[in-house]
Structures are given as structure tokens and as C-alpha cells.
Coordinates of C-alpha atoms in Angstrom, one line a residue:
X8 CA -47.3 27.3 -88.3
X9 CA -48.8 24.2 -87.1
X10 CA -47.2 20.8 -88.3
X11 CA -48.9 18.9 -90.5
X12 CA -50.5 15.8 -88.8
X13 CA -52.0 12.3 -90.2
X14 CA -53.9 10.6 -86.9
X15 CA -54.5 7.0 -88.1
X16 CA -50.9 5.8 -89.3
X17 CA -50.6 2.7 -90.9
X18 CA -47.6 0.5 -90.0
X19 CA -48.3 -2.4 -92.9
X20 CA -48.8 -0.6 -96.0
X21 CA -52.4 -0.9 -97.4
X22 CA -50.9 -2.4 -100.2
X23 CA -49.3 -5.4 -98.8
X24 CA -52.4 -5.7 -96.8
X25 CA -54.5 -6.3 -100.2
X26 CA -52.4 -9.2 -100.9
X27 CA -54.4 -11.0 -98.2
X28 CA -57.5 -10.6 -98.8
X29 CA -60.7 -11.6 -101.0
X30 CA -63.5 -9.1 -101.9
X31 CA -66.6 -10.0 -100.1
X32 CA -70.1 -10.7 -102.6
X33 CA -71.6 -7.3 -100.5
X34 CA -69.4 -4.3 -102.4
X35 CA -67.2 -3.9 -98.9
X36 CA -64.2 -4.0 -101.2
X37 CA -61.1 -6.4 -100.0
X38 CA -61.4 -8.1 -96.5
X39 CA -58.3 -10.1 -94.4
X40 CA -58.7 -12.1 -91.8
X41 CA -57.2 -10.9 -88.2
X42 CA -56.0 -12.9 -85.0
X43 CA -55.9 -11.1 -82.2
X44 CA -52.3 -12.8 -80.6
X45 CA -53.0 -11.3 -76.8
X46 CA -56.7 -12.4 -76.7
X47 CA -56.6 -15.5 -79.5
X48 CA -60.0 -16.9 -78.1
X49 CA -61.8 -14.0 -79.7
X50 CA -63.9 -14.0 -82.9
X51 CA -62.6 -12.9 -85.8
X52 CA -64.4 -10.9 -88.1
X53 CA -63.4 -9.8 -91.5
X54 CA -61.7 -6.5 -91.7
X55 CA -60.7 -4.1 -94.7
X56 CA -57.1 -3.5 -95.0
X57 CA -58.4 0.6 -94.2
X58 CA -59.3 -0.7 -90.7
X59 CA -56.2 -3.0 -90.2
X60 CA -52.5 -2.8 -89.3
X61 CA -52.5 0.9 -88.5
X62 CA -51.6 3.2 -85.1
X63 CA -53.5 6.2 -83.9
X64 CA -50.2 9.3 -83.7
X65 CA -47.8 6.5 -84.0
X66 CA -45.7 9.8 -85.3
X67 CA -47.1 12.6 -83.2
X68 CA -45.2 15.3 -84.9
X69 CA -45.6 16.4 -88.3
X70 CA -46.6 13.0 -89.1
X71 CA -46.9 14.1 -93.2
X72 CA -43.0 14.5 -93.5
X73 CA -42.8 10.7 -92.8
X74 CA -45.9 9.8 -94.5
X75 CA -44.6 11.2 -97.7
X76 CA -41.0 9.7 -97.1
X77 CA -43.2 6.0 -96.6
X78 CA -45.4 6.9 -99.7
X79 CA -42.1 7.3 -102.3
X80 CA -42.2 3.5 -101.2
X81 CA -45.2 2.4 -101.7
X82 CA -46.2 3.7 -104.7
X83 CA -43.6 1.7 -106.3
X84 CA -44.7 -1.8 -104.8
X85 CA -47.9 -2.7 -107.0
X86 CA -45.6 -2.6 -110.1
X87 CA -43.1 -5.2 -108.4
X88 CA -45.8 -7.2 -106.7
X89 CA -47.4 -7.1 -110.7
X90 CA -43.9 -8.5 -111.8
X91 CA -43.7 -10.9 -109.3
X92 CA -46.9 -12.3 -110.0
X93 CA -45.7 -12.4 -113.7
X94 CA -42.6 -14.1 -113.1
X95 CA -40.2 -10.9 -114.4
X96 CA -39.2 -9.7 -110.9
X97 CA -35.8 -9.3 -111.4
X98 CA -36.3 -8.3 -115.7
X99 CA -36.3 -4.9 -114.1
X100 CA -33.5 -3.8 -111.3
X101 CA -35.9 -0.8 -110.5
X102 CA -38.6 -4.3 -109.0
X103 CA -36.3 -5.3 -106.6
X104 CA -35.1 -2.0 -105.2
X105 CA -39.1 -1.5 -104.6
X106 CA -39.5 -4.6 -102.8
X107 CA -36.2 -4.1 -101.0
X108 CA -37.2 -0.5 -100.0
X109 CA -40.7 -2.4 -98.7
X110 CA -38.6 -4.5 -96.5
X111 CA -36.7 -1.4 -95.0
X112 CA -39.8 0.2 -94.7
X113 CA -41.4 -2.0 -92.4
X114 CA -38.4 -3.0 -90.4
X115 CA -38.3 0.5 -89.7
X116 CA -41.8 1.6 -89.2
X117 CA -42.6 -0.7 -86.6
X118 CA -43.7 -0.6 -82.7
X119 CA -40.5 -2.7 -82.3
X120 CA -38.1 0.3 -83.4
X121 CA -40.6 2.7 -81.2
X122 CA -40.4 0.4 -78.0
X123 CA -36.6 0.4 -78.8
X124 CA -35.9 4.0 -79.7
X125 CA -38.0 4.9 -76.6
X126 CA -36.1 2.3 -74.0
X127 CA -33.2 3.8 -75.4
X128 CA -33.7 8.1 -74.6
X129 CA -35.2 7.0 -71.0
X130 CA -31.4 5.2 -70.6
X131 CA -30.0 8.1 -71.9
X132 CA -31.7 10.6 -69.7
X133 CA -31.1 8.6 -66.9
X134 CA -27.8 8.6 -67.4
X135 CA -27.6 12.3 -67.9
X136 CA -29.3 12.8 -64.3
X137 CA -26.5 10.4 -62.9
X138 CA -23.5 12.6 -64.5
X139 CA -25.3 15.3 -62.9
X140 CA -24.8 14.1 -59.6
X141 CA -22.1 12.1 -59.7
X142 CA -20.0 14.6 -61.8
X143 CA -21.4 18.4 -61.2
X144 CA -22.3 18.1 -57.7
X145 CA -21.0 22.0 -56.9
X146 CA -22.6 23.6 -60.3
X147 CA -25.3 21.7 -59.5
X148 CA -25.7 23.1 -55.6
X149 CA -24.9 26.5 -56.8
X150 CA -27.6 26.4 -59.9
X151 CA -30.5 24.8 -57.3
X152 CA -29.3 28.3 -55.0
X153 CA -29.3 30.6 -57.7
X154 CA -32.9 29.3 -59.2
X155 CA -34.8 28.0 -55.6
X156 CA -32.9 29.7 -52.9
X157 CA -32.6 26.8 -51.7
X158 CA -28.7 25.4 -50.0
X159 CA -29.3 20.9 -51.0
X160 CA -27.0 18.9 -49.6
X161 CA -28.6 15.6 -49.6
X162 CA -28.5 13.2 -52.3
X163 CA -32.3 13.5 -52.3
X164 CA -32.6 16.9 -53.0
X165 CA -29.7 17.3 -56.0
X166 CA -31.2 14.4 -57.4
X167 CA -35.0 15.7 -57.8
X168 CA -33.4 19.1 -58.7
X169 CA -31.7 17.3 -61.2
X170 CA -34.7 15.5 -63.0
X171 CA -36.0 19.0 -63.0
X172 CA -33.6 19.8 -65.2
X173 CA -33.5 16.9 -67.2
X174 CA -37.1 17.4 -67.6
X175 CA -36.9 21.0 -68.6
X176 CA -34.3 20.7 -71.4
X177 CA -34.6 21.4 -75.1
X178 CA -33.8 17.4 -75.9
X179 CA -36.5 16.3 -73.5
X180 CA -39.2 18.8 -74.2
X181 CA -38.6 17.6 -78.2
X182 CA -39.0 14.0 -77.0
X183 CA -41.8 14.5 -75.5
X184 CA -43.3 16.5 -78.1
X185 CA -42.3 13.6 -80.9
X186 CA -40.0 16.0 -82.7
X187 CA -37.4 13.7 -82.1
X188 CA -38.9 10.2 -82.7
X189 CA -39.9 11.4 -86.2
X190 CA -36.2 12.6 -87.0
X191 CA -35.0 9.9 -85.7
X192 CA -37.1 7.3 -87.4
X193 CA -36.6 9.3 -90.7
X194 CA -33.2 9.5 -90.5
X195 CA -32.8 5.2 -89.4
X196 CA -35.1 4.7 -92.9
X197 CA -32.9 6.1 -95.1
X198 CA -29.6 4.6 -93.1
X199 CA -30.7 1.2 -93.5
X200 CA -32.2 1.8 -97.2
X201 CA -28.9 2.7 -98.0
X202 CA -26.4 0.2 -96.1
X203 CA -29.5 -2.5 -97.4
X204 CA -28.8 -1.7 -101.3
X205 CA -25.7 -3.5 -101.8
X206 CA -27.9 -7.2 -100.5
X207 CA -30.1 -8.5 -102.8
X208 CA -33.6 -10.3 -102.8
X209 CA -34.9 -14.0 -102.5
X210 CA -38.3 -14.7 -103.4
X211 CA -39.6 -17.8 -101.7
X212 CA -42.9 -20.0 -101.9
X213 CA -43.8 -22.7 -99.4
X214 CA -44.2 -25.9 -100.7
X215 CA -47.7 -26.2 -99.0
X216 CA -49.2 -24.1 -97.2
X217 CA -49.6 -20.3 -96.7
X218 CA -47.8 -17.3 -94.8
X219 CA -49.6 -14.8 -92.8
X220 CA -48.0 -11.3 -92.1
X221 CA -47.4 -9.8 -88.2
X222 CA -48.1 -5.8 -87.1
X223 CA -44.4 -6.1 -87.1
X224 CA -44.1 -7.8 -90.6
X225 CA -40.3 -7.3 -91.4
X226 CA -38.7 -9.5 -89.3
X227 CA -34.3 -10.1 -88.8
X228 CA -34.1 -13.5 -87.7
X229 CA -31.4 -16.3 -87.3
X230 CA -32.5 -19.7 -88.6
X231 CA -29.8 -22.1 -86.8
X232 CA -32.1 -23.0 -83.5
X233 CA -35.4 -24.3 -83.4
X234 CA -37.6 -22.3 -83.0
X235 CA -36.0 -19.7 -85.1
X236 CA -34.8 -16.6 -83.0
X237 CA -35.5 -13.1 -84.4
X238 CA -35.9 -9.8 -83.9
X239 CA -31.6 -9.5 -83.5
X240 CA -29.7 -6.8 -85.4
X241 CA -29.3 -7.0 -89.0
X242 CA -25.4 -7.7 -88.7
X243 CA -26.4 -11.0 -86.3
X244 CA -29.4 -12.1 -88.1
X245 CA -29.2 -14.6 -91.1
X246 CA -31.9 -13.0 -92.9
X247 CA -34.9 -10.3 -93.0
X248 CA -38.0 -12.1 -93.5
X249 CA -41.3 -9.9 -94.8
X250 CA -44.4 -12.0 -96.2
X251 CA -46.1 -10.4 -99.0
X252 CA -48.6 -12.5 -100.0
X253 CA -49.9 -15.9 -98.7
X254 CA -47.8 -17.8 -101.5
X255 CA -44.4 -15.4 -101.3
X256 CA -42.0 -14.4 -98.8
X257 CA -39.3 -11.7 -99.4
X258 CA -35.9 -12.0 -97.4
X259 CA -32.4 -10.5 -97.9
X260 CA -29.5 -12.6 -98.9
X261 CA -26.4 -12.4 -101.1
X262 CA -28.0 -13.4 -104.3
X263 CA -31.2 -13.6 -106.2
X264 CA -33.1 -16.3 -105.6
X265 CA -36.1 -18.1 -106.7
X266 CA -37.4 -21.4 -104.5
X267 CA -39.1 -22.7 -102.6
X268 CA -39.4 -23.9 -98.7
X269 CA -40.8 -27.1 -97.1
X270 CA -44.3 -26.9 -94.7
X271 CA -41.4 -27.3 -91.5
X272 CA -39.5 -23.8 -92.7
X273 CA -43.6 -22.2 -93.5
X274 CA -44.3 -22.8 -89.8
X275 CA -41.3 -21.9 -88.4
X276 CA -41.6 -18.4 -90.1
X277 CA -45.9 -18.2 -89.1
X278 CA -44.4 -18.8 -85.6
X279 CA -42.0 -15.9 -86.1
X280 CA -44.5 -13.5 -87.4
X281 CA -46.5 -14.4 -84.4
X282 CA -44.1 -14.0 -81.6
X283 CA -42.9 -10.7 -82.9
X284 CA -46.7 -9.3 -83.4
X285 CA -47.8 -6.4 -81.2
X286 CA -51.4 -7.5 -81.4
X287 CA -52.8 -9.2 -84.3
X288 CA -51.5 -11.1 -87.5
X289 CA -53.5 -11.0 -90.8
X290 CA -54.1 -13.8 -93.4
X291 CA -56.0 -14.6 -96.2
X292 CA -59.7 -15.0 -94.8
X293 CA -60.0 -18.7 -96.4
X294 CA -57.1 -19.9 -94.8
X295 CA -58.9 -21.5 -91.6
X296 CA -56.2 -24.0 -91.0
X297 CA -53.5 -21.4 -90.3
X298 CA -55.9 -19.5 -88.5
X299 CA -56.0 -22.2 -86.0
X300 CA -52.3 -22.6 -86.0
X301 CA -51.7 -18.8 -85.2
X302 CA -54.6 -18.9 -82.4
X303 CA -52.8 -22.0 -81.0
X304 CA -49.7 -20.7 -81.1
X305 CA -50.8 -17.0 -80.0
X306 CA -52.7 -19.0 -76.9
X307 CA -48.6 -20.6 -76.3
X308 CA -47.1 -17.3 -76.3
X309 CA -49.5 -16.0 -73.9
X310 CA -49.0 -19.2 -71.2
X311 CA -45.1 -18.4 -71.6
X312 CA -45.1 -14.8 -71.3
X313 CA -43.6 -14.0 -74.3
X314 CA -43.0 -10.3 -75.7
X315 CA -42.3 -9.4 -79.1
X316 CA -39.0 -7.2 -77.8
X317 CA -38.0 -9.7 -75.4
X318 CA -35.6 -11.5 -78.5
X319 CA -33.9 -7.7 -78.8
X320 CA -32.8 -5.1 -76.2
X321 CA -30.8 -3.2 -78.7
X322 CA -31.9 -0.3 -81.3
X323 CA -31.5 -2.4 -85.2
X324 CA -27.5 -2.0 -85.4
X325 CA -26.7 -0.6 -88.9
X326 CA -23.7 -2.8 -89.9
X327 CA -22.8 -6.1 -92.4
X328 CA -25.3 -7.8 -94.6
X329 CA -27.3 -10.8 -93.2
X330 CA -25.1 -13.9 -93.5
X331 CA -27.0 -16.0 -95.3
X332 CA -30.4 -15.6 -95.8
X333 CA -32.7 -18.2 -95.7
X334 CA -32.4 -22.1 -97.0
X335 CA -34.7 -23.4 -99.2
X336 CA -35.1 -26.7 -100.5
X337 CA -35.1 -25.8 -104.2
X338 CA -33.8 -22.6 -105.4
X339 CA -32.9 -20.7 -108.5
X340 CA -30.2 -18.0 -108.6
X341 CA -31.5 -15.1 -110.7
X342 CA -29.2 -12.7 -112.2
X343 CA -30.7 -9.3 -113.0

């Protein structure tokens, strides 16, 4: 039987997209704004969410299995993001574990954790060719003679036979085939979702200002350097930051909190959600002045050479809760 397959994936759920946007006056339904951060001096038209923040075979392997694992998130958001709006977030303990799940979610499903899972099999099959050779140099002489007929005694030749080999096994051939990317990123969902349900959730709101939210909108980041470093593992990072709407920012910390943060700490996070893009940001389409500041700052990243990995060379460690989460100028502690 064929596996089931969904070609245009979308990393930011739809419906933290709709957070963003207005509903144009001509019936297209609800619009964002994007910024393309590798070519900021483009025009930016307004998009629907549909046409935004989404990967063509981002899973390339029965694609539904995930898709149904992601959807048994998102269903639950629009009742929290209701709550939140409300002011009765944390009434409800079954709110929070939504919008915590939404933060796993897209710390997980995210070209970051692709770039890293796939840096990390090409070490690994390296690695494997060089045990090969360093390790099975006989087996290996006698396999090449038994398969090609051929006697290698060069370094040369065990190592290309090796590759073959490499490239012929039942590991590679699922790699390749995106059976393994989809077990794996399944299988790093629910291992976070569950070391992440002992933290708990601050809900932040900028003093002025607005957020916008990155193609790689859940964010671990450490907030004692200026400019804010990110993309470390969890264990490392003071908080994980995920903007849901232009006036609320999710993070993990060790309590519940309500509060807010000053224009300096908005920026700082902006900045964040930039650097770590893969190629666009979205905001609000009214916001013009932070669509400036992310085309200014996309233009900076550019000129430096920055990349969105270049913060993290390691897969997202599964280990202690952030160690702080992130400061705020006023706050409320909220007990469920």
C-alpha cells in the first residue's frame, strides 16, 4: 500500500497565522503581512495564512501520520487562544497544556530540527564508512572479492567500496526515502511534549509595540548577552520564546506568569525571530513600523552572513527545564 501523503505542509499552524492578520474589504478572508529576510528589499504583498508558513514534502513519507499527530494540537489552540483573549488562561489547566503543546509543536516542526537531524545522519554515516576502513579492513577486502572480483588494496578503493555499502543499507535507503525523518521527528514531539509538561507558561505583552512571528516561530534562547543568543538546547536556554499574536508572547518558565515587557526586551525578541527565520517573518499587515524594523534588520543579517543554525550545531538536547524564563518588568504569578 502506498503511504499516505500531504504535499504542502505547514510548519506555523494556520491558526497561529490568523492571529496576525486582518480580513481584507474584497471577501479574500484573513491576510498577514510577509518579509522576505534573504531578499528584504522586495515588495510585500498580503498573503492568506493558506499561502504562508508552509513546506512542499517537508515530511516525504507518510506525511498524514504526522499531520494527524500536529492536528491533536491544534485543534485545541483556538479554545486557549479564546481564553487568553478573555483573561481565564490558566481557569482551565487543559488551556495551558494546549498552548504548551503549541510551543513543542513548533520547536519541533521546524527546518531548524530538519537541517539538524539531517547534519546529524550524514555525521553518522560518515563515521560508519570510517569504522569500515579503519576497523574491518580484511572483511572488508574479502566482501569487495566475493561481490566485484575485484582484490583492493588501496585506501581508495576500500573506501568507495565502502560508501557503496553505506549507500546500499536498509538505514540509508530509509533515510533517503524520509521513513526515518518522520519517525524521528515523531518520536522527538512527543519526547519533548513530555519532559516539557512538568514547566509551566508565561504570558507576556509588550509595553508598546508589537511581535511578529519567524518560519521557525518557537525559539530556545538565553537572554543574558545583548543581542539575545538562541536557538541553544532547551537545558542551556533561559526560555522558549513563541509569539502568538502581535500583543502576546508565550515562553516556558517555572511559574505562571502574567506581565508585561518593555519596547527594549520587544525588539530584542523581533530580532530573534528574525535571525532564526528560514525565509520570511509574518506580522500584522498594519504594523508598517515593525515592518521596517524586520527589513532593516533582515538587510543586517544578510551584510553579516548570518544563518539561522549557525547559533546551534547540536540536535535540541532533551534535558532540565529552562532556567528562568524570561524577565519582565511587571508580572503576575498565576496559580492554576
Amino acid at each position: 500500500m502506498k503511504a499516505a501523503q500531504v504535499t504542502r505542509q505547514h510548519l506555523v499552524s494556520q491558526v497561529l497565522l490568523k492571529q496576525f492578520t486582518t480580513t481584507a474589504p474584497d471577501r479574500r478572508g484573513p491576510l498577514v503581512r510577509p518579509v522576505d529576510v534573504r531578499y528584504p528589499e522586495r515588495s510585500n504583498k498580503l498573503k492568506s495564512t493558506r499561502a504562508c508558513g508552509w513546506a512542499d514534502f517537508f515530511i516525504s513519507y507518510d506525511s498524514q501520520s504526522a499531520e494527524d499527530l500536529w492536528n491533536s494540537v491544534e485543534r485545541r489552540a483556538p479554545a486557549a487562544f479564546e481564553a487568553l483573549q478573555a483573561g481565564t488562561l490558566f481557569a482551565d489547566p487543559l488551556h495551558e497544556d494546549a498552548l504548551r503543546d503549541l510551543i513543542v509543536l513548533h520547536y519541533v516542526r521546524s527546518y531548524r530540527y530538519r537541517d539538524v537531524y539531517t547534519n546529524a545522519f550524514e555525521t553518522m554515516r560518515v563515521r560508519v564508512r570510517e569504522n569500515l576502513i579503519e576497523q574491518r579492513q580484511q572483511p572488508l577486502r574479502r566482501l569487495a572479492l566475493q561481490r566485484t572480483g575485484l582484490h583492493l588494496v588501496g585506501v581508495g578503493g576500500l573506501d568507495a567500496f565502502a560508501e557503496r555499502l553505506v549507500a546500499q543499507s536498509e538505514v540509508t535507503q530509509e533515510h533517503e526515502a524520509g521513513v526515518l525523518f518522520r519517525s524521528s521527528i515523531e518520536s522527538m514531539f512527543n519526547k519533548v511534549r513530555a519532559m516539557a509538561s512538568n514547566w509551566h507558561v508565561e504570558v507576556l505583552t509588550p509595553e508598546r509595540g508589537q511581535f511578529l512571528v519567524g518560519d521557525n516561530p518557537a525559539v530556545s534562547v538565553r537572554t543574558d548577552s545583548t543581542p539575545w543568543s538562541y536557538n541553544m538546547a532547551f537545558g542551556d536556554a533561559h526560555s522558549i520564546v513563541l509569539p502568538i499574536t502581535p500583543r502576546h508572547l508565550l515562553a516556558l518558565g517555572r511559574e505562571n506568569i502574567v506581565g508585561t515587557i518593555p519596547r527594549p526586551v520587544v525588539d530584542q525578541i523581533n530580532t530573534v525571530q528574525i535571525l532564526a527565520a528560514d525565509r520570511y517573518v509574518y506580522m500584522h499587515p498594519r504594523s508598517t513600523r515593525l515592518e521596517t524594523f524586520a527589513k532593516e534588520t533582515a538587510r543586517r543579517r544578510r551584510a553579516d552572513g548570518v544563518s539561522p543554525y549557525s547559533a546551534s550545531a547540536q540536535a535540541p538536547d532533551i534535558v532540565d527545564q529552562p532556567s528562568g524564563g524570561v524577565r519582565t518588568s511587571t508580572s503576575r504569578h498565576v496559580t492554576p
